[in-house]
mmCIF file of C-alpha atoms in Angstrom:
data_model
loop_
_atom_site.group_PDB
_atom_site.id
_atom_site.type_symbol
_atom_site.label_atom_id
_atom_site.label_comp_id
_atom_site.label_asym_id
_atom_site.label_seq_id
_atom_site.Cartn_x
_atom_site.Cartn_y
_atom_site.Cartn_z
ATOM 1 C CA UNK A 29 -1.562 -31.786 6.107
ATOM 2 C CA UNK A 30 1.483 -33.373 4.307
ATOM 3 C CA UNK A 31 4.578 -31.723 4.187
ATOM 4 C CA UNK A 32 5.847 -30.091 0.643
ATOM 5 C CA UNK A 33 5.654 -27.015 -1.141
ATOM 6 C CA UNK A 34 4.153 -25.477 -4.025
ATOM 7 C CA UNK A 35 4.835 -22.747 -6.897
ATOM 8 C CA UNK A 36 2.707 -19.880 -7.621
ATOM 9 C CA UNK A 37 3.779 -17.512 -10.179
ATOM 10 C CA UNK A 38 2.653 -14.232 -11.536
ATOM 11 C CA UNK A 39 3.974 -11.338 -13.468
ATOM 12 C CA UNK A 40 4.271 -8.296 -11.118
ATOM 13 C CA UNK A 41 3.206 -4.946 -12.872
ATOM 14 C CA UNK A 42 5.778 -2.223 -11.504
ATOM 15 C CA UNK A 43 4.020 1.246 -11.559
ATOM 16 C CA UNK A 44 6.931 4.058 -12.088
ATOM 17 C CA UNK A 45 4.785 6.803 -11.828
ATOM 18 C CA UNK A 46 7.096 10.328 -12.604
ATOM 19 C CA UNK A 47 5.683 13.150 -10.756
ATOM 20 C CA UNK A 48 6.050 16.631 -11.820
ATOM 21 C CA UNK A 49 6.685 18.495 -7.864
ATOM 22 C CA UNK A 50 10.171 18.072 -5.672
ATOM 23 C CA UNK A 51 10.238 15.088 -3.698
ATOM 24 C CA UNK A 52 9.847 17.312 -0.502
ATOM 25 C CA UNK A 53 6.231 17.902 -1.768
ATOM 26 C CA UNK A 54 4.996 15.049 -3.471
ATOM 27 C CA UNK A 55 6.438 13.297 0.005
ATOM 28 C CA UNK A 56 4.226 15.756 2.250
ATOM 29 C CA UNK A 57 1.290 15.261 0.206
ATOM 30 C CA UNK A 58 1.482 11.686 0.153
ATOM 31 C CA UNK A 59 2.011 11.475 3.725
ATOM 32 C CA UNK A 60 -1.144 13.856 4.668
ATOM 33 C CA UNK A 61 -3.156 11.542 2.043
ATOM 34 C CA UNK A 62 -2.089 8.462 3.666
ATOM 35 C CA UNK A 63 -1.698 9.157 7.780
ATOM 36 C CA UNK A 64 -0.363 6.924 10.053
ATOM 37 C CA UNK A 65 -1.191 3.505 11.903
ATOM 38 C CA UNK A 66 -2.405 4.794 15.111
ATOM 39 C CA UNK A 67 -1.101 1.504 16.737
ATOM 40 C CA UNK A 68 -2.630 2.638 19.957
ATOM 41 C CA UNK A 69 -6.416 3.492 19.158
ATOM 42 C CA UNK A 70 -6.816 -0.083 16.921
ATOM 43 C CA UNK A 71 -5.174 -1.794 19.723
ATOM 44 C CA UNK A 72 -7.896 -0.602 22.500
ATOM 45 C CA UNK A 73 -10.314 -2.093 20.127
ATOM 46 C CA UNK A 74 -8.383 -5.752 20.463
ATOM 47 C CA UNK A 75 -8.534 -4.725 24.131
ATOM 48 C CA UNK A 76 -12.124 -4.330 24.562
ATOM 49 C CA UNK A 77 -12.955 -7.013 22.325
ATOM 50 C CA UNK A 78 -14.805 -4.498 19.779
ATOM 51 C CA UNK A 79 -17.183 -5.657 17.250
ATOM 52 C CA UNK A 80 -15.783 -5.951 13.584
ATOM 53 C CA UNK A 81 -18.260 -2.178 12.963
ATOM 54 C CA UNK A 82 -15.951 -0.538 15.399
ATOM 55 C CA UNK A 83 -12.790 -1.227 13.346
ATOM 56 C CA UNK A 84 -14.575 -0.606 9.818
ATOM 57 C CA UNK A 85 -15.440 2.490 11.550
ATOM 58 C CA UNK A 86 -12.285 3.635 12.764
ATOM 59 C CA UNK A 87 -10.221 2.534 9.260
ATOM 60 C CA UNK A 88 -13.015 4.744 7.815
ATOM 61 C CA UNK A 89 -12.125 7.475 10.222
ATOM 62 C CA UNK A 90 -8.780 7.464 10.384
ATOM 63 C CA UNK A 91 -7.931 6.503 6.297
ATOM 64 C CA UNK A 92 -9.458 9.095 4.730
ATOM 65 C CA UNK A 93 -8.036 7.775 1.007
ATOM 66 C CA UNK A 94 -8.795 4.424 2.234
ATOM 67 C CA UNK A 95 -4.830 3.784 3.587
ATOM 68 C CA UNK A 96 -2.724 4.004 6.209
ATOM 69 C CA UNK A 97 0.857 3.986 6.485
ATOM 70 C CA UNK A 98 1.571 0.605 8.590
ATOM 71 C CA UNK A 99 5.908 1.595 8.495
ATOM 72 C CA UNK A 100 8.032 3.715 6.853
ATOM 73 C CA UNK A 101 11.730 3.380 6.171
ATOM 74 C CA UNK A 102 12.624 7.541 6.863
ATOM 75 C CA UNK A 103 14.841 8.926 4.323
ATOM 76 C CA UNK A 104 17.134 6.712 3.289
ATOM 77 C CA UNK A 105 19.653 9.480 2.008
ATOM 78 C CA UNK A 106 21.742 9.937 5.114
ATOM 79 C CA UNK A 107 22.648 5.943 4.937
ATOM 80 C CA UNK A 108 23.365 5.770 1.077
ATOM 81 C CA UNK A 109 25.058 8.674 0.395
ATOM 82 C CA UNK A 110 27.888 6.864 2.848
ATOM 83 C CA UNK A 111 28.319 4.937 -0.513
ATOM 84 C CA UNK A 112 28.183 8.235 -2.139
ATOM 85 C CA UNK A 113 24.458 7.874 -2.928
ATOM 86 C CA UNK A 114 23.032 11.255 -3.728
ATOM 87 C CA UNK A 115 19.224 10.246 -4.220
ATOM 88 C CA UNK A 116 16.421 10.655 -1.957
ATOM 89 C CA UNK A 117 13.963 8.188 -1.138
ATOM 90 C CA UNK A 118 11.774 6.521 1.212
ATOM 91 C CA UNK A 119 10.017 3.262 1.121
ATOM 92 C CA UNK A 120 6.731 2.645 3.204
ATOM 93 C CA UNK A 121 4.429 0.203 3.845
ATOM 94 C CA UNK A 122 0.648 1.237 2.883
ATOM 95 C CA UNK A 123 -2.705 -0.794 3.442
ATOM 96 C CA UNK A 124 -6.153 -1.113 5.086
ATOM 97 C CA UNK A 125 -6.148 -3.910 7.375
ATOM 98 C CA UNK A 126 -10.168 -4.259 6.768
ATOM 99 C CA UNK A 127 -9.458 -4.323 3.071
ATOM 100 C CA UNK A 128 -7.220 -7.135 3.645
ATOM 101 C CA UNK A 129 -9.378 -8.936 6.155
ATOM 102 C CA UNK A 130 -11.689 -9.938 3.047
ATOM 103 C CA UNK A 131 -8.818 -11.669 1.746
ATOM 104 C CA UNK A 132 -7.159 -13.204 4.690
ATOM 105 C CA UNK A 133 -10.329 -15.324 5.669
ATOM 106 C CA UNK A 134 -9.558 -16.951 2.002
ATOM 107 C CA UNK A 135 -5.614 -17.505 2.713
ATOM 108 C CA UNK A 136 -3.728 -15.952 5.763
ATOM 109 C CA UNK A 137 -1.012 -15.931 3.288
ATOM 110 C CA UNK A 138 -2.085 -12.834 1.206
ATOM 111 C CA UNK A 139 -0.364 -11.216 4.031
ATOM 112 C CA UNK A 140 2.763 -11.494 2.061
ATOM 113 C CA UNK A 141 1.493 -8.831 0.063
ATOM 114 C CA UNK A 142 -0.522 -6.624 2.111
ATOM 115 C CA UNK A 143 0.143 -4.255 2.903
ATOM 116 C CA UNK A 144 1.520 -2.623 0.103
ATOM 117 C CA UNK A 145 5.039 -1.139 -0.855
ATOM 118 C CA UNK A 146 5.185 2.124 -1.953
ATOM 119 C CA UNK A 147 8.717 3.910 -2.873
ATOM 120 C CA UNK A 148 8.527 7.408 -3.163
ATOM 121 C CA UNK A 149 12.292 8.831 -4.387
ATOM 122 C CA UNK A 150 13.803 12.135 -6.578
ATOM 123 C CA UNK A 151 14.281 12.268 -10.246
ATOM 124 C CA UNK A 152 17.488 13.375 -11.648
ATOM 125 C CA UNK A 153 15.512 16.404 -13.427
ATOM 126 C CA UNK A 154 14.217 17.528 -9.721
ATOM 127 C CA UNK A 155 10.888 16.265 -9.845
ATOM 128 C CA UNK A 156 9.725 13.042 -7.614
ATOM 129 C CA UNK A 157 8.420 9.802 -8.745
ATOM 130 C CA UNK A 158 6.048 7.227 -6.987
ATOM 131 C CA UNK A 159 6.466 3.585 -7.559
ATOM 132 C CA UNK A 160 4.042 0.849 -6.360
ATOM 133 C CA UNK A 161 3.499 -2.723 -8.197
ATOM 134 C CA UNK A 162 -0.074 -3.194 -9.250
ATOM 135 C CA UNK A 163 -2.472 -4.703 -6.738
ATOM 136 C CA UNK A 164 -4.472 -7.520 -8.508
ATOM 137 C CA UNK A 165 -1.239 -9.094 -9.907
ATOM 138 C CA UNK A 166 -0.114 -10.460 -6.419
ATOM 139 C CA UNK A 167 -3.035 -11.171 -4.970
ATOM 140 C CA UNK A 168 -4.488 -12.594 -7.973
ATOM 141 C CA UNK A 169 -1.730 -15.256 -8.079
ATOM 142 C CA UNK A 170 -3.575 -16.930 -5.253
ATOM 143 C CA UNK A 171 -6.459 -18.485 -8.094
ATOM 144 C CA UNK A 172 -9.144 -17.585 -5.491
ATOM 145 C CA UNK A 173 -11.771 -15.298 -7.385
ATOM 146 C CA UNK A 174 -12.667 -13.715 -4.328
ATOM 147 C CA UNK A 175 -9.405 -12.288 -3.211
ATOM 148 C CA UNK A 176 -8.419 -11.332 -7.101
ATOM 149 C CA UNK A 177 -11.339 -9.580 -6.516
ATOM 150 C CA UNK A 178 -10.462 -7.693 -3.401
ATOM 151 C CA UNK A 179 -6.919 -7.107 -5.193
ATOM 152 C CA UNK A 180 -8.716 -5.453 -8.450
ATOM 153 C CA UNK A 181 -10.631 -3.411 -5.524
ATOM 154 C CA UNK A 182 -7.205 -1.995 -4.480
ATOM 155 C CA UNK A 183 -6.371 -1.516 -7.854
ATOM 156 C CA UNK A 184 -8.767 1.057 -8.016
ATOM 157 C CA UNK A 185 -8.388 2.443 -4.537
ATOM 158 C CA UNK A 186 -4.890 3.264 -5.666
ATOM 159 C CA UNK A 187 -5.992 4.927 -8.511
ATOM 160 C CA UNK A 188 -8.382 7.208 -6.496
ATOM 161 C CA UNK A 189 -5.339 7.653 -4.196
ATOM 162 C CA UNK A 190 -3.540 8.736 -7.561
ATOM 163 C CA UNK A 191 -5.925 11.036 -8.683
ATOM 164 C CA UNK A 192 -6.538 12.902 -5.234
ATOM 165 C CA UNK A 193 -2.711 13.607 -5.676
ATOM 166 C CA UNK A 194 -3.044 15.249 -8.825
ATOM 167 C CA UNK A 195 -0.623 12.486 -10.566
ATOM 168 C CA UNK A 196 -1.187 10.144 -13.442
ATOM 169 C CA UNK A 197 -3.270 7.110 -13.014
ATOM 170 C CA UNK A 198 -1.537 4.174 -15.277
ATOM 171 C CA UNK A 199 -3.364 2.647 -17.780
ATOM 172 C CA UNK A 200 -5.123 -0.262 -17.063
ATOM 173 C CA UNK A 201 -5.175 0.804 -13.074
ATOM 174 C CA UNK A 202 -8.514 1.838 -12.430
ATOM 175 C CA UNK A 203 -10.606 -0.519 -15.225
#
């Protein structure tokens, strides 16, 4: 393979989705929706060699809205408000590694996007608000049908996310 680069470009689709319970809530719900990585039980699957049914089985087990949370950044408060920051937020990293497998035999580099960002933070008038940029734009700048597909996919696993947290599902998400 020669050396060089190449430009992709796409036109992200931020999601500001403005959530009518305190942060505190929406933040507990969310995180009950979306458990943790259990770093430990995937990784005694690598260690035993496991076939590909075992992890589909566990993701299945353990993601019970079809994600995971992969990392979170904690609050964030306690380091901005040194800069006299009052908000609340938290950022996280959100995905399904088996989702993402169907893509990553296409290009190892739709890792870039997966898994996904989430930002949960406060709203001035007390309620919370969710923001996420839409799947299928990312991973449909790849021009491989097959992982625009898979992206489209999490398009609409985000919108089933959405709707088992009671909160609006943007236009255009789940089609």
């Amino acid at each position: 393979m020669e050396q060089g680069w190449a430009e992709r470009g796409y036109q992200a689709r931020r999601l500001d989705i403005a959530i009518d319970r305190s942060y505190a809530d929406f933040r507990r719900q969310y995180e009950q929706a979306v458990p943790p990585y259990d770093a430990a039980a995937f990784n005694a699957l690598v260690a035993r060699d496991a076939p590909w049914d075992d992890v589909l089985a566990l993701m299945r087990d353990r993601a019970p809205h079809g994600f995971l949370i992969y990392w979170s950044s904690g609050d964030l408060r306690p380091m901005m408000s040194l800069a006299g920051d009052p908000g609340q937020c938290v950022e996280y990293l959100m995905g399904n590694h088996t989702i993402a497998e169907r893509m990553f035999r296409h290009d190892p580099a739709v890792m870039l996007y997966a898994p996904l960002r989430t930002v949960i933070s406060d709203r001035p008038d007390g309620g919370a608000r969710f923001v996420i940029e839409q799947p299928s734009r990312a991973f449909g700048s790849f021009g491989v049908d097959a992982i625009h597909e898979v992206g489209r996919e999490l398009d609409r696993e985000v919108a089933d996310l959405l709707t088992h947290l009671t909160v609006p599902v943007p236009a255009g998400l789940a089609d």
